[in-house]
mmCIF file of C-alpha atoms in Angstrom:
data_model
loop_
_atom_site.group_PDB
_atom_site.id
_atom_site.type_symbol
_atom_site.label_atom_id
_atom_site.label_comp_id
_atom_site.label_asym_id
_atom_site.label_seq_id
_atom_site.Cartn_x
_atom_site.Cartn_y
_atom_site.Cartn_z
ATOM 1 C CA UNK G 1 116.717 -16.973 118.470
ATOM 2 C CA UNK G 2 120.073 -18.483 119.280
ATOM 3 C CA UNK G 3 122.386 -15.642 120.400
ATOM 4 C CA UNK G 4 125.374 -17.850 121.004
ATOM 5 C CA UNK G 5 126.707 -17.621 117.395
ATOM 6 C CA UNK G 6 126.281 -13.825 117.464
ATOM 7 C CA UNK G 7 128.190 -13.473 120.731
ATOM 8 C CA UNK G 8 130.787 -15.811 119.341
ATOM 9 C CA UNK G 9 131.336 -13.592 116.303
ATOM 10 C CA UNK G 10 131.494 -10.466 118.480
ATOM 11 C CA UNK G 11 134.030 -12.149 120.722
ATOM 12 C CA UNK G 12 136.084 -13.165 117.716
ATOM 13 C CA UNK G 13 136.039 -9.603 116.323
ATOM 14 C CA UNK G 14 137.029 -8.147 119.689
ATOM 15 C CA UNK G 15 139.918 -10.579 120.067
ATOM 16 C CA UNK G 16 141.116 -9.636 116.590
ATOM 17 C CA UNK G 17 140.769 -5.880 117.187
ATOM 18 C CA UNK G 18 142.115 -5.636 120.739
ATOM 19 C CA UNK G 19 145.774 -6.203 119.807
ATOM 20 C CA UNK G 20 145.593 -3.401 117.227
ATOM 21 C CA UNK G 21 143.847 -1.075 119.698
ATOM 22 C CA UNK G 22 146.481 -1.894 122.279
ATOM 23 C CA UNK G 23 149.253 -1.053 119.829
ATOM 24 C CA UNK G 24 147.556 2.219 118.859
ATOM 25 C CA UNK G 25 147.162 3.166 122.523
ATOM 26 C CA UNK G 26 150.828 2.359 123.095
ATOM 27 C CA UNK G 27 151.814 4.524 120.104
ATOM 28 C CA UNK G 28 149.771 7.457 121.467
ATOM 29 C CA UNK G 29 151.342 7.138 124.922
ATOM 30 C CA UNK G 30 154.840 6.934 123.436
ATOM 31 C CA UNK G 31 154.089 9.921 121.196
ATOM 32 C CA UNK G 32 153.133 12.049 124.195
ATOM 33 C CA UNK G 33 156.258 10.924 126.044
ATOM 34 C CA UNK G 34 158.554 11.632 123.086
ATOM 35 C CA UNK G 35 156.965 15.077 122.598
ATOM 36 C CA UNK G 36 157.654 15.944 126.232
ATOM 37 C CA UNK G 37 161.200 14.595 125.945
ATOM 38 C CA UNK G 38 161.869 16.575 122.757
ATOM 39 C CA UNK G 39 160.503 19.781 124.290
ATOM 40 C CA UNK G 40 162.736 19.371 127.356
ATOM 41 C CA UNK G 41 165.759 18.602 125.175
ATOM 42 C CA UNK G 42 165.274 21.706 123.025
ATOM 43 C CA UNK G 43 164.739 23.939 126.068
ATOM 44 C CA UNK G 44 167.930 22.679 127.698
ATOM 45 C CA UNK G 45 169.792 23.017 124.409
ATOM 46 C CA UNK G 46 168.992 26.724 124.289
ATOM 47 C CA UNK G 47 169.565 27.519 127.956
ATOM 48 C CA UNK G 48 171.872 30.597 128.106
ATOM 49 C CA UNK G 49 174.442 28.755 130.209
ATOM 50 C CA UNK G 50 174.573 25.902 127.667
ATOM 51 C CA UNK G 51 175.092 28.101 124.619
ATOM 52 C CA UNK G 52 178.728 28.252 123.641
ATOM 53 C CA UNK G 53 178.205 31.235 121.361
ATOM 54 C CA UNK G 54 177.149 34.780 122.119
ATOM 55 C CA UNK G 55 173.858 34.314 120.275
ATOM 56 C CA UNK G 56 171.272 37.028 120.695
ATOM 57 C CA UNK G 57 168.666 35.807 123.246
ATOM 58 C CA UNK G 58 165.763 36.690 120.931
ATOM 59 C CA UNK G 59 167.296 34.776 118.022
ATOM 60 C CA UNK G 60 167.942 31.831 120.336
ATOM 61 C CA UNK G 61 164.278 31.890 121.392
ATOM 62 C CA UNK G 62 163.224 32.026 117.739
ATOM 63 C CA UNK G 63 165.332 28.997 116.845
ATOM 64 C CA UNK G 64 164.039 27.196 119.922
ATOM 65 C CA UNK G 65 160.367 27.636 118.986
ATOM 66 C CA UNK G 66 161.090 26.770 115.353
ATOM 67 C CA UNK G 67 162.950 23.578 116.281
ATOM 68 C CA UNK G 68 160.185 22.561 118.669
ATOM 69 C CA UNK G 69 157.607 23.110 115.935
ATOM 70 C CA UNK G 70 159.581 21.039 113.425
ATOM 71 C CA UNK G 71 160.129 18.166 115.863
ATOM 72 C CA UNK G 72 156.449 18.201 116.825
ATOM 73 C CA UNK G 73 155.334 17.799 113.192
ATOM 74 C CA UNK G 74 157.937 15.080 112.617
ATOM 75 C CA UNK G 75 156.852 13.111 115.691
ATOM 76 C CA UNK G 76 153.174 13.390 114.743
ATOM 77 C CA UNK G 77 153.981 12.240 111.205
ATOM 78 C CA UNK G 78 155.888 9.177 112.426
ATOM 79 C CA UNK G 79 153.085 8.356 114.875
ATOM 80 C CA UNK G 80 150.487 8.627 112.102
ATOM 81 C CA UNK G 81 152.463 6.328 109.798
ATOM 82 C CA UNK G 82 152.881 3.823 112.642
ATOM 83 C CA UNK G 83 149.141 3.807 113.384
ATOM 84 C CA UNK G 84 148.302 3.311 109.699
ATOM 85 C CA UNK G 85 150.733 0.413 109.586
ATOM 86 C CA UNK G 86 149.101 -1.096 112.685
ATOM 87 C CA UNK G 87 145.718 -0.924 110.949
ATOM 88 C CA UNK G 88 147.122 -2.879 108.030
ATOM 89 C CA UNK G 89 147.679 -0.022 105.597
ATOM 90 C CA UNK G 90 150.746 -0.588 103.427
ATOM 91 C CA UNK G 91 152.418 2.733 104.096
ATOM 92 C CA UNK G 92 155.599 1.787 102.236
ATOM 93 C CA UNK G 93 153.831 1.464 98.921
ATOM 94 C CA UNK G 94 151.832 4.633 99.533
ATOM 95 C CA UNK G 95 154.932 6.692 100.283
ATOM 96 C CA UNK G 96 156.858 5.158 97.407
ATOM 97 C CA UNK G 97 154.143 5.817 94.844
ATOM 98 C CA UNK G 98 153.034 9.291 95.872
ATOM 99 C CA UNK G 99 155.761 10.775 98.039
ATOM 100 C CA UNK G 100 155.235 12.886 101.118
ATOM 101 C CA UNK G 101 154.663 16.113 99.192
ATOM 102 C CA UNK G 102 152.213 14.366 96.885
ATOM 103 C CA UNK G 103 150.233 13.111 99.859
ATOM 104 C CA UNK G 104 150.073 16.604 101.346
ATOM 105 C CA UNK G 105 148.807 18.083 98.084
ATOM 106 C CA UNK G 106 146.443 15.148 97.591
ATOM 107 C CA UNK G 107 144.778 15.924 100.912
ATOM 108 C CA UNK G 108 144.258 19.533 99.858
ATOM 109 C CA UNK G 109 147.101 20.897 101.991
ATOM 110 C CA UNK G 110 148.614 23.274 99.468
ATOM 111 C CA UNK G 111 148.225 26.059 102.036
ATOM 112 C CA UNK G 112 150.265 23.999 104.490
ATOM 113 C CA UNK G 113 153.134 23.857 102.015
ATOM 114 C CA UNK G 114 152.837 27.626 101.462
ATOM 115 C CA UNK G 115 152.901 28.251 105.223
ATOM 116 C CA UNK G 116 156.064 26.181 105.664
ATOM 117 C CA UNK G 117 157.848 27.772 102.699
ATOM 118 C CA UNK G 118 156.905 31.290 103.833
ATOM 119 C CA UNK G 119 158.027 30.506 107.379
ATOM 120 C CA UNK G 120 161.384 29.347 106.041
ATOM 121 C CA UNK G 121 161.933 32.596 104.136
ATOM 122 C CA UNK G 122 160.872 34.693 107.153
ATOM 123 C CA UNK G 123 163.636 33.027 109.164
ATOM 124 C CA UNK G 124 166.160 33.043 106.313
ATOM 125 C CA UNK G 125 165.630 36.751 105.558
ATOM 126 C CA UNK G 126 165.574 37.649 109.269
ATOM 127 C CA UNK G 127 162.355 39.652 108.859
ATOM 128 C CA UNK G 128 161.565 39.365 112.571
ATOM 129 C CA UNK G 129 162.320 37.183 115.567
ATOM 130 C CA UNK G 130 160.626 36.250 118.827
ATOM 131 C CA UNK G 131 160.197 39.359 120.981
ATOM 132 C CA UNK G 132 159.940 41.838 118.097
ATOM 133 C CA UNK G 133 156.945 44.173 117.873
ATOM 134 C CA UNK G 134 155.534 44.009 114.340
ATOM 135 C CA UNK G 135 152.543 45.025 112.231
ATOM 136 C CA UNK G 136 151.255 42.739 109.493
ATOM 137 C CA UNK G 137 147.964 41.632 107.953
ATOM 138 C CA UNK G 138 146.098 44.376 109.825
ATOM 139 C CA UNK G 139 147.343 43.133 113.208
ATOM 140 C CA UNK G 140 150.090 44.254 115.556
ATOM 141 C CA UNK G 141 151.783 42.751 118.580
ATOM 142 C CA UNK G 142 154.870 41.149 120.022
ATOM 143 C CA UNK G 143 156.044 37.948 118.309
ATOM 144 C CA UNK G 144 155.482 35.309 120.969
ATOM 145 C CA UNK G 145 156.149 32.168 118.962
ATOM 146 C CA UNK G 146 157.323 31.249 115.468
ATOM 147 C CA UNK G 147 156.596 27.841 113.990
ATOM 148 C CA UNK G 148 156.846 26.093 110.664
ATOM 149 C CA UNK G 149 153.187 26.808 109.941
ATOM 150 C CA UNK G 150 151.986 29.674 112.151
ATOM 151 C CA UNK G 151 153.268 32.745 113.979
ATOM 152 C CA UNK G 152 151.684 33.968 117.226
ATOM 153 C CA UNK G 153 151.373 37.669 118.089
ATOM 154 C CA UNK G 154 150.302 39.057 121.471
ATOM 155 C CA UNK G 155 148.931 42.614 121.409
ATOM 156 C CA UNK G 156 148.920 45.186 124.226
ATOM 157 C CA UNK G 157 145.546 43.896 125.451
ATOM 158 C CA UNK G 158 147.013 40.434 125.959
ATOM 159 C CA UNK G 159 145.089 38.926 123.039
ATOM 160 C CA UNK G 160 146.989 36.273 121.077
ATOM 161 C CA UNK G 161 146.624 36.374 117.281
ATOM 162 C CA UNK G 162 147.575 33.210 115.374
ATOM 163 C CA UNK G 163 148.630 33.926 111.794
ATOM 164 C CA UNK G 164 149.355 31.324 109.110
ATOM 165 C CA UNK G 165 152.801 32.165 107.771
ATOM 166 C CA UNK G 166 151.456 32.417 104.219
ATOM 167 C CA UNK G 167 149.247 35.353 105.327
ATOM 168 C CA UNK G 168 152.200 37.371 106.632
ATOM 169 C CA UNK G 169 153.194 40.126 104.213
ATOM 170 C CA UNK G 170 154.218 43.804 104.262
ATOM 171 C CA UNK G 171 155.779 43.456 107.701
ATOM 172 C CA UNK G 172 156.564 46.603 109.705
ATOM 173 C CA UNK G 173 159.116 45.801 112.402
ATOM 174 C CA UNK G 174 159.194 48.385 115.201
ATOM 175 C CA UNK G 175 162.010 46.642 117.067
ATOM 176 C CA UNK G 176 164.769 47.232 114.534
ATOM 177 C CA UNK G 177 166.887 50.337 115.034
ATOM 178 C CA UNK G 178 166.454 53.324 117.319
ATOM 179 C CA UNK G 179 163.102 55.067 117.700
ATOM 180 C CA UNK G 180 162.062 58.712 117.976
ATOM 181 C CA UNK G 181 160.376 60.236 121.025
ATOM 182 C CA UNK G 182 158.468 63.443 120.319
ATOM 183 C CA UNK G 183 156.789 65.628 122.937
ATOM 184 C CA UNK G 184 154.922 68.934 122.592
ATOM 185 C CA UNK G 185 154.513 71.260 125.541
ATOM 186 C CA UNK G 186 152.276 74.356 125.585
ATOM 187 C CA UNK G 187 153.017 77.496 127.586
ATOM 188 C CA UNK G 188 151.136 80.819 127.773
ATOM 189 C CA UNK G 189 151.629 83.142 124.826
ATOM 190 C CA UNK G 190 152.721 85.884 127.222
ATOM 191 C CA UNK G 191 155.592 83.807 128.669
ATOM 192 C CA UNK G 192 159.125 85.032 127.994
ATOM 193 C CA UNK G 193 160.524 82.981 125.089
ATOM 194 C CA UNK G 194 164.155 82.990 126.218
ATOM 195 C CA UNK G 195 163.253 82.032 129.790
ATOM 196 C CA UNK G 196 161.113 79.128 128.597
ATOM 197 C CA UNK G 197 163.861 77.956 126.253
ATOM 198 C CA UNK G 198 166.453 78.028 129.041
ATOM 199 C CA UNK G 199 164.123 76.055 131.303
ATOM 200 C CA UNK G 200 163.490 73.401 128.629
ATOM 201 C CA UNK G 201 167.210 73.060 127.885
ATOM 202 C CA UNK G 202 167.981 72.567 131.566
ATOM 203 C CA UNK G 203 165.265 69.925 131.867
ATOM 204 C CA UNK G 204 166.506 68.148 128.743
ATOM 205 C CA UNK G 205 170.031 67.976 130.163
ATOM 206 C CA UNK G 206 168.720 66.334 133.333
ATOM 207 C CA UNK G 207 166.662 63.836 131.330
ATOM 208 C CA UNK G 208 169.700 62.857 129.259
ATOM 209 C CA UNK G 209 171.566 62.006 132.475
ATOM 210 C CA UNK G 210 168.696 60.120 134.106
ATOM 211 C CA UNK G 211 167.304 58.012 131.238
ATOM 212 C CA UNK G 212 169.635 55.341 129.861
ATOM 213 C CA UNK G 213 167.128 54.617 127.083
ATOM 214 C CA UNK G 214 167.939 57.962 125.430
ATOM 215 C CA UNK G 215 170.746 57.620 122.891
ATOM 216 C CA UNK G 216 170.570 61.173 121.510
ATOM 217 C CA UNK G 217 169.003 64.375 122.797
ATOM 218 C CA UNK G 218 166.581 65.521 124.044
ATOM 219 C CA UNK G 219 166.714 68.562 121.787
ATOM 220 C CA UNK G 220 164.414 71.531 121.331
ATOM 221 C CA UNK G 221 163.097 71.716 117.784
ATOM 222 C CA UNK G 222 161.540 75.102 118.454
ATOM 223 C CA UNK G 223 158.101 76.666 118.567
ATOM 224 C CA UNK G 224 155.839 74.720 116.227
ATOM 225 C CA UNK G 225 152.490 76.411 116.834
ATOM 226 C CA UNK G 226 151.171 79.795 117.958
ATOM 227 C CA UNK G 227 147.718 80.929 119.002
ATOM 228 C CA UNK G 228 146.350 83.933 120.904
ATOM 229 C CA UNK G 229 146.544 81.894 124.113
ATOM 230 C CA UNK G 230 149.605 79.671 123.770
ATOM 231 C CA UNK G 231 152.877 78.819 122.103
ATOM 232 C CA UNK G 232 153.731 75.139 121.631
ATOM 233 C CA UNK G 233 157.303 73.853 121.875
ATOM 234 C CA UNK G 234 158.425 70.539 120.408
ATOM 235 C CA UNK G 235 161.163 68.420 122.032
ATOM 236 C CA UNK G 236 162.800 65.494 120.237
ATOM 237 C CA UNK G 237 164.926 62.543 121.392
ATOM 238 C CA UNK G 238 166.257 59.321 119.886
ATOM 239 C CA UNK G 239 165.783 56.203 122.006
ATOM 240 C CA UNK G 240 166.638 52.543 122.121
ATOM 241 C CA UNK G 241 164.252 50.210 120.228
ATOM 242 C CA UNK G 242 160.753 50.131 121.729
ATOM 243 C CA UNK G 243 161.687 52.636 124.460
ATOM 244 C CA UNK G 244 160.164 55.734 122.874
ATOM 245 C CA UNK G 245 156.801 55.433 124.643
ATOM 246 C CA UNK G 246 158.323 55.247 128.122
ATOM 247 C CA UNK G 247 160.759 58.064 127.306
ATOM 248 C CA UNK G 248 157.902 60.290 126.120
ATOM 249 C CA UNK G 249 156.046 59.689 129.385
ATOM 250 C CA UNK G 250 159.116 60.607 131.432
ATOM 251 C CA UNK G 251 159.738 63.702 129.305
ATOM 252 C CA UNK G 252 156.181 64.975 129.824
ATOM 253 C CA UNK G 253 156.423 64.355 133.552
ATOM 254 C CA UNK G 254 159.771 66.165 133.905
ATOM 255 C CA UNK G 255 158.669 69.114 131.760
ATOM 256 C CA UNK G 256 155.430 69.511 133.719
ATOM 257 C CA UNK G 257 157.315 69.504 137.032
ATOM 258 C CA UNK G 258 159.846 72.044 135.719
ATOM 259 C CA UNK G 259 157.112 74.408 134.521
ATOM 260 C CA UNK G 260 155.269 74.134 137.838
ATOM 261 C CA UNK G 261 158.462 74.859 139.767
ATOM 262 C CA UNK G 262 159.122 77.940 137.609
ATOM 263 C CA UNK G 263 155.583 79.197 138.211
ATOM 264 C CA UNK G 264 154.562 78.950 134.549
ATOM 265 C CA UNK G 265 150.860 78.121 134.460
ATOM 266 C CA UNK G 266 149.144 76.167 131.683
ATOM 267 C CA UNK G 267 147.767 78.347 128.882
ATOM 268 C CA UNK G 268 144.057 79.016 128.768
ATOM 269 C CA UNK G 269 141.869 81.106 126.472
ATOM 270 C CA UNK G 270 141.362 84.669 127.602
ATOM 271 C CA UNK G 271 138.310 86.756 126.823
ATOM 272 C CA UNK G 272 138.433 90.559 127.073
ATOM 273 C CA UNK G 273 135.085 92.316 127.464
ATOM 274 C CA UNK G 274 134.798 96.009 126.590
ATOM 275 C CA UNK G 275 131.755 98.085 127.418
ATOM 276 C CA UNK G 276 130.592 100.460 124.755
ATOM 277 C CA UNK G 277 131.695 103.995 125.526
ATOM 278 C CA UNK G 278 134.307 102.789 128.009
ATOM 279 C CA UNK G 279 138.049 102.792 127.567
ATOM 280 C CA UNK G 280 138.406 99.641 129.691
#
């Protein structure tokens, strides 16, 4: 069998394909370069020292991630159109006849359109921004990144949850407005009520001076529970957003130290045994 014609055809095909492959490779390299350039540009644009307005840092970070997401999709779209054109596809006629939205729907990307639209309304309605702690769709965490299509949450275990924007609903935002710190402390039932109250008030006054995160209080709400062994006091304070957990820890620590210093022991169940026929 004469292989020369076969090799000749293969050589001819390769020579016809190589220019297109070279152009595609060049487009991919340029795409990566432009993506890196766009990311650097956006980061520098939102540097605190470059912002001429007193924009909230969290809102600035939100706009930064959103702009990066939008530019990334735009660059990928242009690169895809360029590659199709290199392969000989008449992209002009395709875009003119169907339109960009029509192409998206034609490829079964209705959910993509929903994600983008929902993401727009999340930003427009200021439901949450980067850095907020939210609960939605059965998940909770800090908003780490917001994009045109997805939002990323990082929970307290460090796990990142990626949510399509169209799945985000019934959002609970824990970072808006002041929070409430609530602590209960138990003392023996036999302890003097007025002495305990004075001790708690003194401790609360010290906490108010020491903790900048407290915006109101701490205040004693009173005795909320009684049992044969103990009486439970409840102390309340209003804190800055997302500071209530740390304030509660500091309150418990200070109250425990104050009770120890005053010689008030923790309550414990007491059992009294009486022998039959004995007065004791």
